[in-house]
PDB file of C-alpha atoms in Angstrom:
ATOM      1  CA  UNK A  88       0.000   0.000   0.000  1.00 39.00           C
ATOM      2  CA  UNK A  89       1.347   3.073  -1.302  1.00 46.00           C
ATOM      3  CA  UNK A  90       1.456   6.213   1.689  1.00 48.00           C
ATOM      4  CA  UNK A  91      -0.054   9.434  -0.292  1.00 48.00           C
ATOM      5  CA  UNK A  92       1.260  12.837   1.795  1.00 48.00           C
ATOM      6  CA  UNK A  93      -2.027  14.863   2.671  1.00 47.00           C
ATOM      7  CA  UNK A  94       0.415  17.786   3.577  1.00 51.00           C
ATOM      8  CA  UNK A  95       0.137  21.318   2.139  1.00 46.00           C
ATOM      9  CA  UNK A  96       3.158  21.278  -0.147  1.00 57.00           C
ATOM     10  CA  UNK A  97       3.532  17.982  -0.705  1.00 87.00           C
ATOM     11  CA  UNK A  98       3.258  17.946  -4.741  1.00 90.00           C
ATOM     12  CA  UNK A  99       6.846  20.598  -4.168  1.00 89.00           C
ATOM     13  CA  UNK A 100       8.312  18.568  -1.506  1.00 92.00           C
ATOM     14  CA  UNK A 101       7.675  15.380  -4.299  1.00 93.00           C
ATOM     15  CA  UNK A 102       8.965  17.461  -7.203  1.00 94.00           C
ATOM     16  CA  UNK A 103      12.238  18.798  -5.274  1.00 96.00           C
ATOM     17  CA  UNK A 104      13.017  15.250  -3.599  1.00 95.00           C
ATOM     18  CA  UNK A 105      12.376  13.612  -7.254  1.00 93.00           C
ATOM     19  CA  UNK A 106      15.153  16.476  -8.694  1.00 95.00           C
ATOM     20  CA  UNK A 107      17.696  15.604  -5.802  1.00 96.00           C
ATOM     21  CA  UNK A 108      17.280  12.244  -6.702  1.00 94.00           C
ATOM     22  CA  UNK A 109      18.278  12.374 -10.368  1.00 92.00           C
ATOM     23  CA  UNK A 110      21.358  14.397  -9.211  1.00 95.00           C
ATOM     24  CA  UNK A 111      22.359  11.824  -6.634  1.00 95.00           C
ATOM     25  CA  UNK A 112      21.597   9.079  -8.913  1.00 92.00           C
ATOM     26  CA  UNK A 113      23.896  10.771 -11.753  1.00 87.00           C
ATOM     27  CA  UNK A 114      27.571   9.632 -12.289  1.00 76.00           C
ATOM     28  CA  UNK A 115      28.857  11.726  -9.903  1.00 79.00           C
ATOM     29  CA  UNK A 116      29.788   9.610  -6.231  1.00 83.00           C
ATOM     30  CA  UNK A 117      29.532  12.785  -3.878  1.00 92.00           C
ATOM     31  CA  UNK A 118      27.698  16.025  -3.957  1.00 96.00           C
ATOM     32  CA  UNK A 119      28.316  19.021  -1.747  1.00 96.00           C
ATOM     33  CA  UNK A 120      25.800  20.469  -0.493  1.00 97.00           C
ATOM     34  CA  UNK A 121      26.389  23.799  -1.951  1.00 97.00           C
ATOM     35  CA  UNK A 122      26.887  21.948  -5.209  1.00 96.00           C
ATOM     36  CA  UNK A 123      23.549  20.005  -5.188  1.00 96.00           C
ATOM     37  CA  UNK A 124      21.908  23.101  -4.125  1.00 97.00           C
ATOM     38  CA  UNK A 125      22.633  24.745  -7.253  1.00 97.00           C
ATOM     39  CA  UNK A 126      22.014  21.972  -9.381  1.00 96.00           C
ATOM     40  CA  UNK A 127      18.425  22.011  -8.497  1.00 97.00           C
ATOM     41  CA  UNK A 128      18.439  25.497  -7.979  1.00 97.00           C
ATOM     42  CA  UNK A 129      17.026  25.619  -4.214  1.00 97.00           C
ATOM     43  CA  UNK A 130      17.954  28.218  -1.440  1.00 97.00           C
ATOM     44  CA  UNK A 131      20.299  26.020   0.741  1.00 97.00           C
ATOM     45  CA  UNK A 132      17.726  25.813   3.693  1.00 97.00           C
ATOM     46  CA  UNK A 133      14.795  24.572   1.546  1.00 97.00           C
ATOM     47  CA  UNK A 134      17.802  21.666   0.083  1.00 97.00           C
ATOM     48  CA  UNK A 135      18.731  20.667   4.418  1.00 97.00           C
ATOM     49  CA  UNK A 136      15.109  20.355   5.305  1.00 97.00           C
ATOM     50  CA  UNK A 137      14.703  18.240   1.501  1.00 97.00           C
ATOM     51  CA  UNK A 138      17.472  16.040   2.622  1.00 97.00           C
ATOM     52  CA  UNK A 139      16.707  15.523   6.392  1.00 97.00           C
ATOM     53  CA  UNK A 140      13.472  13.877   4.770  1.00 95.00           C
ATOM     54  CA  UNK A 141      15.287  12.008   2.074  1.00 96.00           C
ATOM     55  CA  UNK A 142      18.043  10.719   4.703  1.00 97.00           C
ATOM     56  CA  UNK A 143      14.656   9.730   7.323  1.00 97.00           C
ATOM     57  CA  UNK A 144      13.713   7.334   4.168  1.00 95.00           C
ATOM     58  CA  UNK A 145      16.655   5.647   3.673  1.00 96.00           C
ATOM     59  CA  UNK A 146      17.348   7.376  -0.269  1.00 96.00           C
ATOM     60  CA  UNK A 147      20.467   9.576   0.631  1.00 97.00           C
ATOM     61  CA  UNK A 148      22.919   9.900   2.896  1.00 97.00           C
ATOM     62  CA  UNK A 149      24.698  13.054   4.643  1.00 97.00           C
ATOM     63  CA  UNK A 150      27.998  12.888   5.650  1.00 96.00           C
ATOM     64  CA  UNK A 151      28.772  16.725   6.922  1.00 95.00           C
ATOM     65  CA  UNK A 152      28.592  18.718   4.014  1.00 96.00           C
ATOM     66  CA  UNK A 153      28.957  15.852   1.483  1.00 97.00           C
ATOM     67  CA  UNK A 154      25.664  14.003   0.323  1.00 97.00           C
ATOM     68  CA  UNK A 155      25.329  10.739  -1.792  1.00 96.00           C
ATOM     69  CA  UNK A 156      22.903   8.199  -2.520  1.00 96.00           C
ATOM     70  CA  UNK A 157      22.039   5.328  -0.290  1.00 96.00           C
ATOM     71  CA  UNK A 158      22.948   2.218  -1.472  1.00 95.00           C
ATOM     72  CA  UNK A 159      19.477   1.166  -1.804  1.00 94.00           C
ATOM     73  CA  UNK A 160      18.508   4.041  -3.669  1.00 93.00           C
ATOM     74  CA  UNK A 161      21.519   3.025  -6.058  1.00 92.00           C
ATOM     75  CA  UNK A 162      21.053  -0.229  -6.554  1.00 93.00           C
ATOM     76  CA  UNK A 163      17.021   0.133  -7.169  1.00 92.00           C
ATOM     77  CA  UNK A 164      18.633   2.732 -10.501  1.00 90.00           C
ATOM     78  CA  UNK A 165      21.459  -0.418 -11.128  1.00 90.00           C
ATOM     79  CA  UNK A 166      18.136  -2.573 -11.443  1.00 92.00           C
ATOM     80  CA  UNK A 167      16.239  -0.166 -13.653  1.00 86.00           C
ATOM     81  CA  UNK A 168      13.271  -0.173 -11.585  1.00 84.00           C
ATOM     82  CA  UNK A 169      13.139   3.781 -11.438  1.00 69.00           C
ATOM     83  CA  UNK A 170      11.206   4.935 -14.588  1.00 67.00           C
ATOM     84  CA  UNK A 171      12.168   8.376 -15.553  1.00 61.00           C
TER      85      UNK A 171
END
């Protein structure tokens, strides 16, 4: 069963986490946070409070100012299971 958010600002939290996501997910091993900021061209607060959710769910991982993919999250891309 699929959990729907009822929150105001869910449909932007959903777009912005879906954006981090395909930066994560690209080539690239390690993002700052400054850098992954202005790849999806968020304020730096608004990309913290994205990632404290995204790190809650298991999809990335923070280490100080560096930020990654979870392993999960990578292999689920490795098995081509997320449609883009």
């Amino acid at each position: 069963m699929r959990h729907h958010r009822t929150q105001a600002g869910s449909d932007e939290h959903r777009r912005l986490d879906r954006a981090i996501v395909l930066e994560l997910l690209e080539d690239r091993e390690r993002w700052t946070r400054d850098q992954l900021a202005a790849a999806v061209r968020v304020d730096r607060a608004v990309l913290d409070r994205a990632l404290e959710r995204m790190q809650a769910d298991g999809v990335a991982v923070i280490d100080g100012e560096d930020v990654l993919a979870s392993r999960c999250a990578r292999r689920i891309d490795e098995l081509d299971l997320i449609g883009i």
